[in-house]
Short mmCIF file of C-alpha atoms in Angstrom, two decimals:
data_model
loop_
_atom_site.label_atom_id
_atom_site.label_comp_id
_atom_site.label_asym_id
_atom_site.label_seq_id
_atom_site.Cartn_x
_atom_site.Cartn_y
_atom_site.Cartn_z
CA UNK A 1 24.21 29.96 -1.48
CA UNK A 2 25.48 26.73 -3.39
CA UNK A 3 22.86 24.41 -5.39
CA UNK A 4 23.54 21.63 -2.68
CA UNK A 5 22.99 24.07 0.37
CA UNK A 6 20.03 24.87 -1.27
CA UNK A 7 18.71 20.87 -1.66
CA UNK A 8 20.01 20.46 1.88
CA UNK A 9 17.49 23.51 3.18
CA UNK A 10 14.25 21.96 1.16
CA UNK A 11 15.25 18.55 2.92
CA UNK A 12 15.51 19.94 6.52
CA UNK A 13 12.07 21.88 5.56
CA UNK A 14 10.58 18.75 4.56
CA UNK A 15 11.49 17.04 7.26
CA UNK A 16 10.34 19.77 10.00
CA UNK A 17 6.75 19.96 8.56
CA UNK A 18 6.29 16.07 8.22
CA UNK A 19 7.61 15.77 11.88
CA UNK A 20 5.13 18.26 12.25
CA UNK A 21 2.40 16.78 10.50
CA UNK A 22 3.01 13.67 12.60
CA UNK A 23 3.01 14.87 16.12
CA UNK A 24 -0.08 16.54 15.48
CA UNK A 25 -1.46 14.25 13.70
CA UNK A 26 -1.28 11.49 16.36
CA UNK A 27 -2.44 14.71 18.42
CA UNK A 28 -5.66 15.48 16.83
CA UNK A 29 -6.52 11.28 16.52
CA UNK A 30 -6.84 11.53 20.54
CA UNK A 31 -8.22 15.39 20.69
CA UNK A 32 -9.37 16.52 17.43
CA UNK A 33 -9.27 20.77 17.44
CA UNK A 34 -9.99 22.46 14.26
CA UNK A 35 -7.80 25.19 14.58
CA UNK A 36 -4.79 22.75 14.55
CA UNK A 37 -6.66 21.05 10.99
CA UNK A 38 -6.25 24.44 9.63
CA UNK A 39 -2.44 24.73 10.38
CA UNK A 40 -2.45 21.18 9.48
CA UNK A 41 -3.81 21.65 6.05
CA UNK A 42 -1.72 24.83 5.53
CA UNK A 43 1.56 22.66 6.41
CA UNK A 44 0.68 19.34 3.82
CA UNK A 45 0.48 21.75 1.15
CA UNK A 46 3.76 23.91 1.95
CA UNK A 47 5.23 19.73 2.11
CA UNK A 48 3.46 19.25 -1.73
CA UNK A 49 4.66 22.01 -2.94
CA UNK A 50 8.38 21.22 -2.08
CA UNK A 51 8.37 17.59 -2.17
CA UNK A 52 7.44 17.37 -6.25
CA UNK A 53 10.17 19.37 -7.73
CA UNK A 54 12.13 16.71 -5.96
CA UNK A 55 9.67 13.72 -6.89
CA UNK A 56 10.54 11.65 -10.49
CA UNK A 57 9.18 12.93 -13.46
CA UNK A 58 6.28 9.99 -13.31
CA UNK A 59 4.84 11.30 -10.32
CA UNK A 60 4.89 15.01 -11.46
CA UNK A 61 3.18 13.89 -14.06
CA UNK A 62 0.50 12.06 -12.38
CA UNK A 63 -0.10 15.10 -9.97
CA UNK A 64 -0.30 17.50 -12.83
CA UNK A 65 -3.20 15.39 -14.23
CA UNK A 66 -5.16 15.41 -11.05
CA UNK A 67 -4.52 19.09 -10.53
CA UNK A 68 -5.98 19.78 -14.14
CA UNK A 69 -8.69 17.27 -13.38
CA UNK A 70 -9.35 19.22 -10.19
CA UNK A 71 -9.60 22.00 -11.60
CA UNK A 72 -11.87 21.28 -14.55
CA UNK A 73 -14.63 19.37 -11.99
CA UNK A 74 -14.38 22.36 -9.76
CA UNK A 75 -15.23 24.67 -12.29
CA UNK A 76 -17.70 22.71 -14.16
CA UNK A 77 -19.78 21.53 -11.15
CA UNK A 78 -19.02 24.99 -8.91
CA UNK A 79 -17.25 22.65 -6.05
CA UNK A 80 -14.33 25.05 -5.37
CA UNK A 81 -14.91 24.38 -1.30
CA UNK A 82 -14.27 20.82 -1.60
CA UNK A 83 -11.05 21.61 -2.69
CA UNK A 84 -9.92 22.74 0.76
CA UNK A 85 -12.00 19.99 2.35
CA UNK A 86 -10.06 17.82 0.51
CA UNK A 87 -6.64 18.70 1.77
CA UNK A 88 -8.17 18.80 5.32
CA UNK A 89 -9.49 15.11 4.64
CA UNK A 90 -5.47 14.18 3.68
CA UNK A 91 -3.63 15.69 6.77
CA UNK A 92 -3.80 12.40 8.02
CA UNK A 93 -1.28 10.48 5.65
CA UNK A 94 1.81 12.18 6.54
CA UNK A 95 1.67 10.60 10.11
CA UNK A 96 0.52 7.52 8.53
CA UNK A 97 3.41 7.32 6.48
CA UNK A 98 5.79 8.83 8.87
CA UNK A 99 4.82 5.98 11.01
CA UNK A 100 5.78 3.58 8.05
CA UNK A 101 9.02 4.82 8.07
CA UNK A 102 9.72 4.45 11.88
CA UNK A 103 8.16 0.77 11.31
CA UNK A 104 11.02 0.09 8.73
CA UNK A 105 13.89 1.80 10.50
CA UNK A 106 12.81 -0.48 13.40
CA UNK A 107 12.98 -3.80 11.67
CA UNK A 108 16.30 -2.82 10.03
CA UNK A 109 17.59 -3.38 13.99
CA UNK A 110 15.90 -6.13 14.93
CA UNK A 111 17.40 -9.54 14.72
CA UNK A 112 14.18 -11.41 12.95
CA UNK A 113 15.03 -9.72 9.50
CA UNK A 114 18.81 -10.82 9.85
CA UNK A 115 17.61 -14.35 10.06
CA UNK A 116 15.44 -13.50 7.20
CA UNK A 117 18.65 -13.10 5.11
CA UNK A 118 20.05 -15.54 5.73
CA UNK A 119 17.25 -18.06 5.39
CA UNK A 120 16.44 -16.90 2.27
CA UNK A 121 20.06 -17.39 1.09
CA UNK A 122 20.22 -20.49 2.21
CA UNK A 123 16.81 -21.59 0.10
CA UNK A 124 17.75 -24.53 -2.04
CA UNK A 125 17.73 -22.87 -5.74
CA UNK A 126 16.00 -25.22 -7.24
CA UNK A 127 13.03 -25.43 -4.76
CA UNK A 128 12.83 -22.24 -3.83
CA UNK A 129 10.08 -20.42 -5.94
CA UNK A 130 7.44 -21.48 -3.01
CA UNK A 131 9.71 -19.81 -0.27
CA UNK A 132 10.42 -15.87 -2.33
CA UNK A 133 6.63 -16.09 -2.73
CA UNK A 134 6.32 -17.17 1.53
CA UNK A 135 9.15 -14.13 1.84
CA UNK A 136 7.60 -11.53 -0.15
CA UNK A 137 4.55 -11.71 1.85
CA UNK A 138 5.63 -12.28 4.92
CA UNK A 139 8.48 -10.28 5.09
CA UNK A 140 6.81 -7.55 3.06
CA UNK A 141 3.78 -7.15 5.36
CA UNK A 142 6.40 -4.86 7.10
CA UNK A 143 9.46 -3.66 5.13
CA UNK A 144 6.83 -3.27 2.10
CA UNK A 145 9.04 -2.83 -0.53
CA UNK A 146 12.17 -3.19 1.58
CA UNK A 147 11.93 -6.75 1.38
CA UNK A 148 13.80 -6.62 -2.06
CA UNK A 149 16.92 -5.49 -0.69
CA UNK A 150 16.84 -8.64 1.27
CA UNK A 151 16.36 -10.97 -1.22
CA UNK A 152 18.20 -9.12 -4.39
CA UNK A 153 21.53 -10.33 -2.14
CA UNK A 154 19.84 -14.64 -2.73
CA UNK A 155 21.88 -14.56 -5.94
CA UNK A 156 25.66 -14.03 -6.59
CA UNK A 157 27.13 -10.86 -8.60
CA UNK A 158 27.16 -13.46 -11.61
CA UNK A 159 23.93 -14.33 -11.76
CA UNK A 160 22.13 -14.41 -15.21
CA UNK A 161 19.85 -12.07 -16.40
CA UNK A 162 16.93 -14.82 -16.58
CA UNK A 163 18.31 -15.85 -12.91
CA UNK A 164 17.61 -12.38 -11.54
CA UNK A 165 14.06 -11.92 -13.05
CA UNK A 166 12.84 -15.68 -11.35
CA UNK A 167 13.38 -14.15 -8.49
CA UNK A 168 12.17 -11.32 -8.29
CA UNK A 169 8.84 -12.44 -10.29
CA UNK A 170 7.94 -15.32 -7.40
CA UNK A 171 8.63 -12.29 -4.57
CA UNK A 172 6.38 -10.14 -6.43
CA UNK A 173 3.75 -12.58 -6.37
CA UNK A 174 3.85 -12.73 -2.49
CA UNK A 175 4.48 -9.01 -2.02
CA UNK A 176 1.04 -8.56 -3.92
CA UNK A 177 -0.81 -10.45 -1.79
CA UNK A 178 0.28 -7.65 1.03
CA UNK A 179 -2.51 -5.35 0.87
CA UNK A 180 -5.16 -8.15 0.79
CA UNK A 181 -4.72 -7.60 4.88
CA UNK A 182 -2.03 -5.70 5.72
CA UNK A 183 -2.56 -2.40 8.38
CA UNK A 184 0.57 -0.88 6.98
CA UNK A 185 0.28 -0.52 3.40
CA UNK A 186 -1.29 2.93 1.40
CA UNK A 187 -4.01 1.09 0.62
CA UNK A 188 -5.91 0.22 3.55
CA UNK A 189 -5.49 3.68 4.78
CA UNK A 190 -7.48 4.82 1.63
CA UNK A 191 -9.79 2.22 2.05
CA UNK A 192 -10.59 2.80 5.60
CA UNK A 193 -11.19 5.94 4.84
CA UNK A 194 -14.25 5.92 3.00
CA UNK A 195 -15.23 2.66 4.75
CA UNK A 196 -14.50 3.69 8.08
CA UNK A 197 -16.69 1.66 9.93
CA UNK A 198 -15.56 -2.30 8.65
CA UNK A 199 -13.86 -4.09 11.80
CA UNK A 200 -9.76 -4.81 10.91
CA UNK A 201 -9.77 -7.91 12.07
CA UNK A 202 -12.29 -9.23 9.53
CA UNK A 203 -10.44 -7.42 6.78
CA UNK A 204 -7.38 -9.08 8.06
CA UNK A 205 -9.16 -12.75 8.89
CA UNK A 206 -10.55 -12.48 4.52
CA UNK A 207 -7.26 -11.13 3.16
CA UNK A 208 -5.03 -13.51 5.02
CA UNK A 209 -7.20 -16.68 3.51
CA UNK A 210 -7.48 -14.85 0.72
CA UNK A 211 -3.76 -14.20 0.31
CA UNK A 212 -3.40 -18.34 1.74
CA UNK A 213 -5.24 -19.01 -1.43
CA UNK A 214 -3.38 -17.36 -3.65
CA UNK A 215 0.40 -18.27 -2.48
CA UNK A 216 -1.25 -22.03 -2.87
CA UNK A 217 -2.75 -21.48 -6.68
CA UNK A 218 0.93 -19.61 -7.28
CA UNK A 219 2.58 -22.79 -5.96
CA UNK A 220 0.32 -24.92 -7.87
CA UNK A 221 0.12 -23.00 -11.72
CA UNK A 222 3.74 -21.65 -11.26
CA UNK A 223 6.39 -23.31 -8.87
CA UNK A 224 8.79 -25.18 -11.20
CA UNK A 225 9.99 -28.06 -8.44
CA UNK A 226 9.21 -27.02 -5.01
CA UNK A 227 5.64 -28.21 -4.73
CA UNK A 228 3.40 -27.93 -1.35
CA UNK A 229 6.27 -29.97 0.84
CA UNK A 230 8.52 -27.02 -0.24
CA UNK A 231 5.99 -24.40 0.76
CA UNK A 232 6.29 -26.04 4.08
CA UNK A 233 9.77 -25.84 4.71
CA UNK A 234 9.15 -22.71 3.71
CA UNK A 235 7.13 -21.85 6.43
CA UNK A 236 9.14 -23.33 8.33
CA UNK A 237 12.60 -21.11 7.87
CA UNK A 238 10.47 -18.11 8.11
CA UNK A 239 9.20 -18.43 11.26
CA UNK A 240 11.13 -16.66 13.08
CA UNK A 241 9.85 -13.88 11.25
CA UNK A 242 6.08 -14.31 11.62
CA UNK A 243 5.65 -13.19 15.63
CA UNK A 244 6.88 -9.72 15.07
CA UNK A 245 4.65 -9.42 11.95
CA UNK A 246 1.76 -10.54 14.17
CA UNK A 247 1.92 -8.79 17.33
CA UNK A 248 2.45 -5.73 15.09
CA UNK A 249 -0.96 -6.44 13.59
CA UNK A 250 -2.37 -7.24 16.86
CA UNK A 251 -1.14 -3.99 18.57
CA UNK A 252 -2.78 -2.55 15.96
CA UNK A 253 -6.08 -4.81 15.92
CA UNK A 254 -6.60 -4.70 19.51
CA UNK A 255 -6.17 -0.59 19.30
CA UNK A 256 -8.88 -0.29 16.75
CA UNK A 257 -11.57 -2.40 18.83
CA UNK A 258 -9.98 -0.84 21.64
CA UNK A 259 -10.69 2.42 20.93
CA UNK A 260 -13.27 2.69 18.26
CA UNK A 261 -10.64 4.50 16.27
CA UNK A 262 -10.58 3.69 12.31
CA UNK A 263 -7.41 1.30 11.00
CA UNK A 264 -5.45 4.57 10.01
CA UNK A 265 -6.43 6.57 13.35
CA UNK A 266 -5.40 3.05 15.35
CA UNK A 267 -1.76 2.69 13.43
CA UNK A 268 -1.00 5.93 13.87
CA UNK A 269 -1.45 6.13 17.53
CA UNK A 270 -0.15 2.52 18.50
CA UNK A 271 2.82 1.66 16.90
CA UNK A 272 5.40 4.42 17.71
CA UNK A 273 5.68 3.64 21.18
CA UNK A 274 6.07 0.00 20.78
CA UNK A 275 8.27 0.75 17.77
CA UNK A 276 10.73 2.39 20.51
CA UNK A 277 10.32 -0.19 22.63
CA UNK A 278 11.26 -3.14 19.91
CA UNK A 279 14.59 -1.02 19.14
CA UNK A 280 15.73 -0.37 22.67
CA UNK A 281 14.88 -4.23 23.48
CA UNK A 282 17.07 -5.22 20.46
CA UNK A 283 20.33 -6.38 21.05
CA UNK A 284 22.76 -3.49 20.10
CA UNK A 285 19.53 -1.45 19.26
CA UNK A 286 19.63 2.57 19.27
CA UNK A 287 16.96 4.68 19.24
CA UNK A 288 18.64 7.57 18.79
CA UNK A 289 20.33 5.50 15.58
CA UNK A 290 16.18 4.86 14.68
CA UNK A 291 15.02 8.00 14.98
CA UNK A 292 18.09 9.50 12.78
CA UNK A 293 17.52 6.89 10.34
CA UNK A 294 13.85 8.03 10.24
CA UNK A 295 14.30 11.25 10.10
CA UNK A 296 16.72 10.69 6.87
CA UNK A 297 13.65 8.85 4.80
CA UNK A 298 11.16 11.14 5.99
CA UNK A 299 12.30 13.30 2.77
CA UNK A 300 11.97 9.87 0.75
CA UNK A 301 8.10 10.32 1.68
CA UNK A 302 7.57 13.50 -0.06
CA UNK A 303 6.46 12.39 -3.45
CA UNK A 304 4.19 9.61 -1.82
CA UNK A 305 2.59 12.62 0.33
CA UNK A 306 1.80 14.93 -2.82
CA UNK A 307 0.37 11.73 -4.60
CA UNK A 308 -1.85 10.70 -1.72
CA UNK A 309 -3.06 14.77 -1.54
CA UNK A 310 -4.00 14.96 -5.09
CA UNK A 311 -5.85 12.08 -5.45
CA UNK A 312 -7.50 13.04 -1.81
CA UNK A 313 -8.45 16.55 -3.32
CA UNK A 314 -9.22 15.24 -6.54
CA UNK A 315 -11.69 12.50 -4.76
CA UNK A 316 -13.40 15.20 -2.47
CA UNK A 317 -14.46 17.04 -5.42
CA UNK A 318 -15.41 14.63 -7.51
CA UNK A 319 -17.55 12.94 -4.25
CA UNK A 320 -19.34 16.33 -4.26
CA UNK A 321 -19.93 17.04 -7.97
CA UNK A 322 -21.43 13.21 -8.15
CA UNK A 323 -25.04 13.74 -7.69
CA UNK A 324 -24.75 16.77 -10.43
CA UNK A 325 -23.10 14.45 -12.86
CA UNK A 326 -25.93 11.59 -13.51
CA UNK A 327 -23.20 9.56 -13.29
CA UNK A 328 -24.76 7.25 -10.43
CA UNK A 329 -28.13 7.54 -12.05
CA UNK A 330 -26.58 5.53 -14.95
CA UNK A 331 -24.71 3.06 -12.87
CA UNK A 332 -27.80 2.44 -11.27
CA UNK A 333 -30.06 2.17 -14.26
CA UNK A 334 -27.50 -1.03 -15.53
CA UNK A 335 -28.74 -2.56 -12.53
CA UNK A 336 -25.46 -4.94 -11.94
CA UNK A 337 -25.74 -7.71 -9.55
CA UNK A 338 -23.41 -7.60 -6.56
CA UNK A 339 -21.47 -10.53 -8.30
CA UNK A 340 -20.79 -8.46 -11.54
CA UNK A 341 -19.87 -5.15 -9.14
CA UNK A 342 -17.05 -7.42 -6.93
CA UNK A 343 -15.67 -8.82 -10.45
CA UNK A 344 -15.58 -5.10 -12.04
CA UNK A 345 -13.99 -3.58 -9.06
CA UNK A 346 -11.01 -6.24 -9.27
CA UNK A 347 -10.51 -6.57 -12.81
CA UNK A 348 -10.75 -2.98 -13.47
CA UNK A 349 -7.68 -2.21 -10.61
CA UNK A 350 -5.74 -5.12 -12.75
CA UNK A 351 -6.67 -3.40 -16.13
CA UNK A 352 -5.80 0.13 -14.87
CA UNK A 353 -2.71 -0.51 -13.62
CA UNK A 354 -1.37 -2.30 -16.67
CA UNK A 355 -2.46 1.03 -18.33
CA UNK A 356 -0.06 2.13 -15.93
CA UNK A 357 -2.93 3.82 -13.92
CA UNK A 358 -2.03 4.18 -9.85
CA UNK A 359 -3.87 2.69 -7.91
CA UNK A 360 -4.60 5.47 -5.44
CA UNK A 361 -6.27 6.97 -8.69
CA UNK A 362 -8.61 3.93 -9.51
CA UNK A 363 -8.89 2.81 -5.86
CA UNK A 364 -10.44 6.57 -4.83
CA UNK A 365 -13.04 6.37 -7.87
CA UNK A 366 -13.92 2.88 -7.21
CA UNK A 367 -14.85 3.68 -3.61
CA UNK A 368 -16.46 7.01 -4.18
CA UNK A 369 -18.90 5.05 -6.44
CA UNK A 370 -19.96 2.44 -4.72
CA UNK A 371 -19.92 3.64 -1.23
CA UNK A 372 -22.54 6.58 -2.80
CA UNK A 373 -25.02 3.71 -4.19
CA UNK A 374 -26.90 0.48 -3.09
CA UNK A 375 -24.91 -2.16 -4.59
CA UNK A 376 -26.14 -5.23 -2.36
CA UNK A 377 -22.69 -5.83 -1.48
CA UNK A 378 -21.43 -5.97 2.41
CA UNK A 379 -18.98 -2.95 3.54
CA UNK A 380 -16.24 -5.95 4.59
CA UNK A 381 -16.76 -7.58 0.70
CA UNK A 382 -16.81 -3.93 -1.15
CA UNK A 383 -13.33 -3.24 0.64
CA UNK A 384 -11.87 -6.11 -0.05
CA UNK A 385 -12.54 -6.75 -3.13
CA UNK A 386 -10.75 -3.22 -3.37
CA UNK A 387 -8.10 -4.44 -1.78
CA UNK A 388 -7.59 -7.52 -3.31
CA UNK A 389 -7.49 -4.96 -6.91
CA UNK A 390 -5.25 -2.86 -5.40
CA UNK A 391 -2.40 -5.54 -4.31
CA UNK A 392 -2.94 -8.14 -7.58
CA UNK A 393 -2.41 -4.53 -10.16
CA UNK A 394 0.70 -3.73 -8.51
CA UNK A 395 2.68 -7.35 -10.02
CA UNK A 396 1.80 -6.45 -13.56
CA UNK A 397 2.05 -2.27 -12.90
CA UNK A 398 4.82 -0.54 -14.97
CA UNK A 399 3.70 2.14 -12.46
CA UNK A 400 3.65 0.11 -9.43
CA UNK A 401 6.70 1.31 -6.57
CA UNK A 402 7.62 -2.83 -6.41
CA UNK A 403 7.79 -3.01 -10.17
CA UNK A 404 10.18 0.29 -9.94
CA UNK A 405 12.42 -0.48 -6.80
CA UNK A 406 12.48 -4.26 -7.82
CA UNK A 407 14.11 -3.05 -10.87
CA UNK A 408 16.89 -1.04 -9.24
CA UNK A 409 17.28 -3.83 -6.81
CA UNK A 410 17.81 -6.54 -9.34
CA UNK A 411 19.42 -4.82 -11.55
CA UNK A 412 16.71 -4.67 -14.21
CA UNK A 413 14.41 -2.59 -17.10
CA UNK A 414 11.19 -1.81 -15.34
CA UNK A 415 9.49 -4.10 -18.56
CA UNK A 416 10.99 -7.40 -17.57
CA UNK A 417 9.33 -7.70 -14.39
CA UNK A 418 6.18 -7.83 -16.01
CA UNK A 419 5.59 -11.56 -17.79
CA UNK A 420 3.42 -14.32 -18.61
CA UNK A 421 3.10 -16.14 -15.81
CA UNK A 422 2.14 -13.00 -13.66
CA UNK A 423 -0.52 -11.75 -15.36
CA UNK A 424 -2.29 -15.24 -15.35
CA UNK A 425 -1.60 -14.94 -11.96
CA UNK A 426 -3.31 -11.60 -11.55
CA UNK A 427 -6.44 -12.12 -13.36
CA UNK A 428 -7.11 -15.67 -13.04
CA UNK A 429 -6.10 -15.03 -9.32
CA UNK A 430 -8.21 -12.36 -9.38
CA UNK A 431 -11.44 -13.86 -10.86
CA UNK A 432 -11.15 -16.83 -8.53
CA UNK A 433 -10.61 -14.29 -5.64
CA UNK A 434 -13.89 -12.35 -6.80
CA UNK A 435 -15.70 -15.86 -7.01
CA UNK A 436 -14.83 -16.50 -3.38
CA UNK A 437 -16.04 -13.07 -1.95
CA UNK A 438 -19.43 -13.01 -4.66
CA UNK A 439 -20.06 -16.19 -1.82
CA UNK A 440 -18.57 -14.62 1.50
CA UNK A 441 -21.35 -11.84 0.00
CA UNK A 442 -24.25 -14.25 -0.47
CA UNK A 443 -23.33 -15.37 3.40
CA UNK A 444 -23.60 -12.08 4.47
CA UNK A 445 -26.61 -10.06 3.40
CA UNK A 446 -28.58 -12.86 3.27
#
């Protein structure tokens, strides 16, 4: 058998046990059996184990660091049955992500993201830093990192260098905002995970003024000529694309109270189905095209699978080798206000991931510690402040997958994308953002 047959069998096996993974996934959301969690687990790790020969050499890496680090608590602290818990607690992901993918092959048919293009293309170049930052939140709520294929095609084939890099460093400022309050990113399904119990729509309500904020102090410290009457034209182009976005979110929202189900439990049940429905109601839609289409990037998700396992694995035994470790008994003994814990938690996600650090790494230790101690802080502040760490690191994140794909997209080395402006952006951003939850706190456990 030929080398490509060969790649062509791992990719049809990947894609059979994430399909899989998903359908009984959304299964054991409704009626959880824990027979099928044992085929489940068995199935993520025959999908690790082929996904990372085929995952880039960073992400290898990264998983061969949390294996040894596995390992080494495990043995230490006599926690080798949290290592299967572990991969139980993961099975989930795949049909979160899987979902993801049907999400974007849905929006590539639907008519709101062609306007999109062209909207952004028509942006006046000289005012348009206010709308890329609009688009790369708004339009990357959903597509994610999608939303740079769309605007890489703003500039001409001749474009300079310094041209290309504008661009992409005012989307990335909106794209970062994303997780502040998005349902359909990585890291609120982390974050719900170990904070099960904190409503969506509040995370949602703070990270959307939170992110309002932000795109405002970005217009403000950074837009060269558009100013705030640009930022509404802005808004004003892109709405077309806002209802989708929303009654996405609602779907999911109204699912979550609905049903008492967590945020990852609620998108994984609720959005297929209406997924379908927005293709077939498409004009020209297919959802036989969809489905095909998802089915092809369902081997894309591999390496984002093994990551998310690791680090799961990795988290479970280090949550049960805490109380051995005197680790919280330290924390607790510095006695840190809840002011000093929502700052640490936010500049420490910026810090690690210019150390090039991913965030599902930092994120998981973050919310192992502080969800295992009183810190005087309010589930809803705790996970976003996590939040707001987690979508600020990825702008100045050599690491980061928009700092990678916006690279290929625009045509440039992964360092360039990483400047001045932005990491003023992150951390100033970032402290102000801390400052505004330290109050949202005050307001709440008072």
């Amino acid at each position: 058998m030929t080398t490509s047959n060969n790649l062509s069998l791992m990719a049809r096996l990947l894609v059979v046990s994430i399909s899989l993974l998903w359908i009984f996934g959304i299964a054991q959301v409704i009626f959880p059996i824990d027979r099928v969690s044992n085929i489940m687990a068995v199935l993520l790790a025959l999908v690790t184990v082929v996904a990372l020969p085929r995952a880039p050499w960073n992400i290898k890496l990264l998983c061969f660091f949390l294996a040894i680090g596995t390992i080494v608590i495990a043995q230490v602290y006599d926690k080798w049955g949290a290592i299967e818990e572990g991969l139980t607690r993961a099975t989930i992901f795949p049909a979160f992500l899987a979902t993801i993918v049907l999400l974007r092959a849905t929006a590539d048919q639907r008519p709101e993201i062609g306007v999109a293009r062209r909207l952004f293309t028509a942006l006046d170049r000289e005012r348009r830093d206010s709308g890329l930052v609009v688009g790369g939140f708004l339009v990357g709520s959903i597509l994610q990192v999608g939303v740079f294929a769309i605007m890489a095609p703003i500039l001409g084939r001749n474009a300079s260098e310094r041209e290309r890099q504008e661009v992409f460093i005012a989307a990335m400022r909106g794209m970062a905002l994303v997780p502040l309050w998005s349902p359909f990113v990585v890291g609120m399904a982390v974050a719900s995970q170990y904070l099960p119990k904190v409503p969506l729509w509040q995370i949602m309500s703070i990270g959307l003024g939170l992110s309002a904020f932000c795109i405002i102090f970005s217009i403000i410290c950074f837009d060269r000529k558009g100013g705030l009457l640009a930022l509404w034209k802005s808004l004003m182009t892109l709405a077309p694309v806002a209802p989708p976005i929303a009654l996405a979110a609602m779907i999911v929202v109204s699912t979550a109270v609905g049903t008492g189900f967590s945020t990852l439990q609620a998108l994984v049940i609720a959005m297929p189905l209406p997924c379908l429905l927005a293709v077939f109601a498409a004009p020209g839609g297919s959802i036989p095209k969809a489905l095909e289409e998802t089915s092809k990037r369902l081997t894309r998700i591999g390496p984002e699978i093994a990551i998310l396992t690791f680090a799961t694995i990795i988290g479970r035994v280090f949550e049960a080798a805490l109380p051995n470790m005197g680790l919280l008994d330290w924390i607790q003994g510095i006695n840190l206000s809840a002011t000093a814990i929502i700052f640490f938690i936010i500049m420490f996600m910026n810090i690690m991931g210019v150390l090039a650090i991913h965030s599902i790494v930092s994120g998981t230790i973050l919310l192992i510690l502080f969800t295992s101690i009183p810190t005087g802080i309010s589930d809803l502040v705790l996970m976003q402040a996590l939040l707001t760490g987690w979508g600020l690191c990825t702008a100045v994140s050599i690491s980061s997958l928009s700092i990678v794909t916006g690279a290929s997209m625009f045509n440039l080395p992964n360092t360039s994308l990483i400047n001045r402006s932005n990491f003023i952006y992150v951390f100033v951003g970032g402290g102000l953002c801390a400052l505004i939850l330290a109050l949202i706190n005050d307001i709440l456990v008072t």
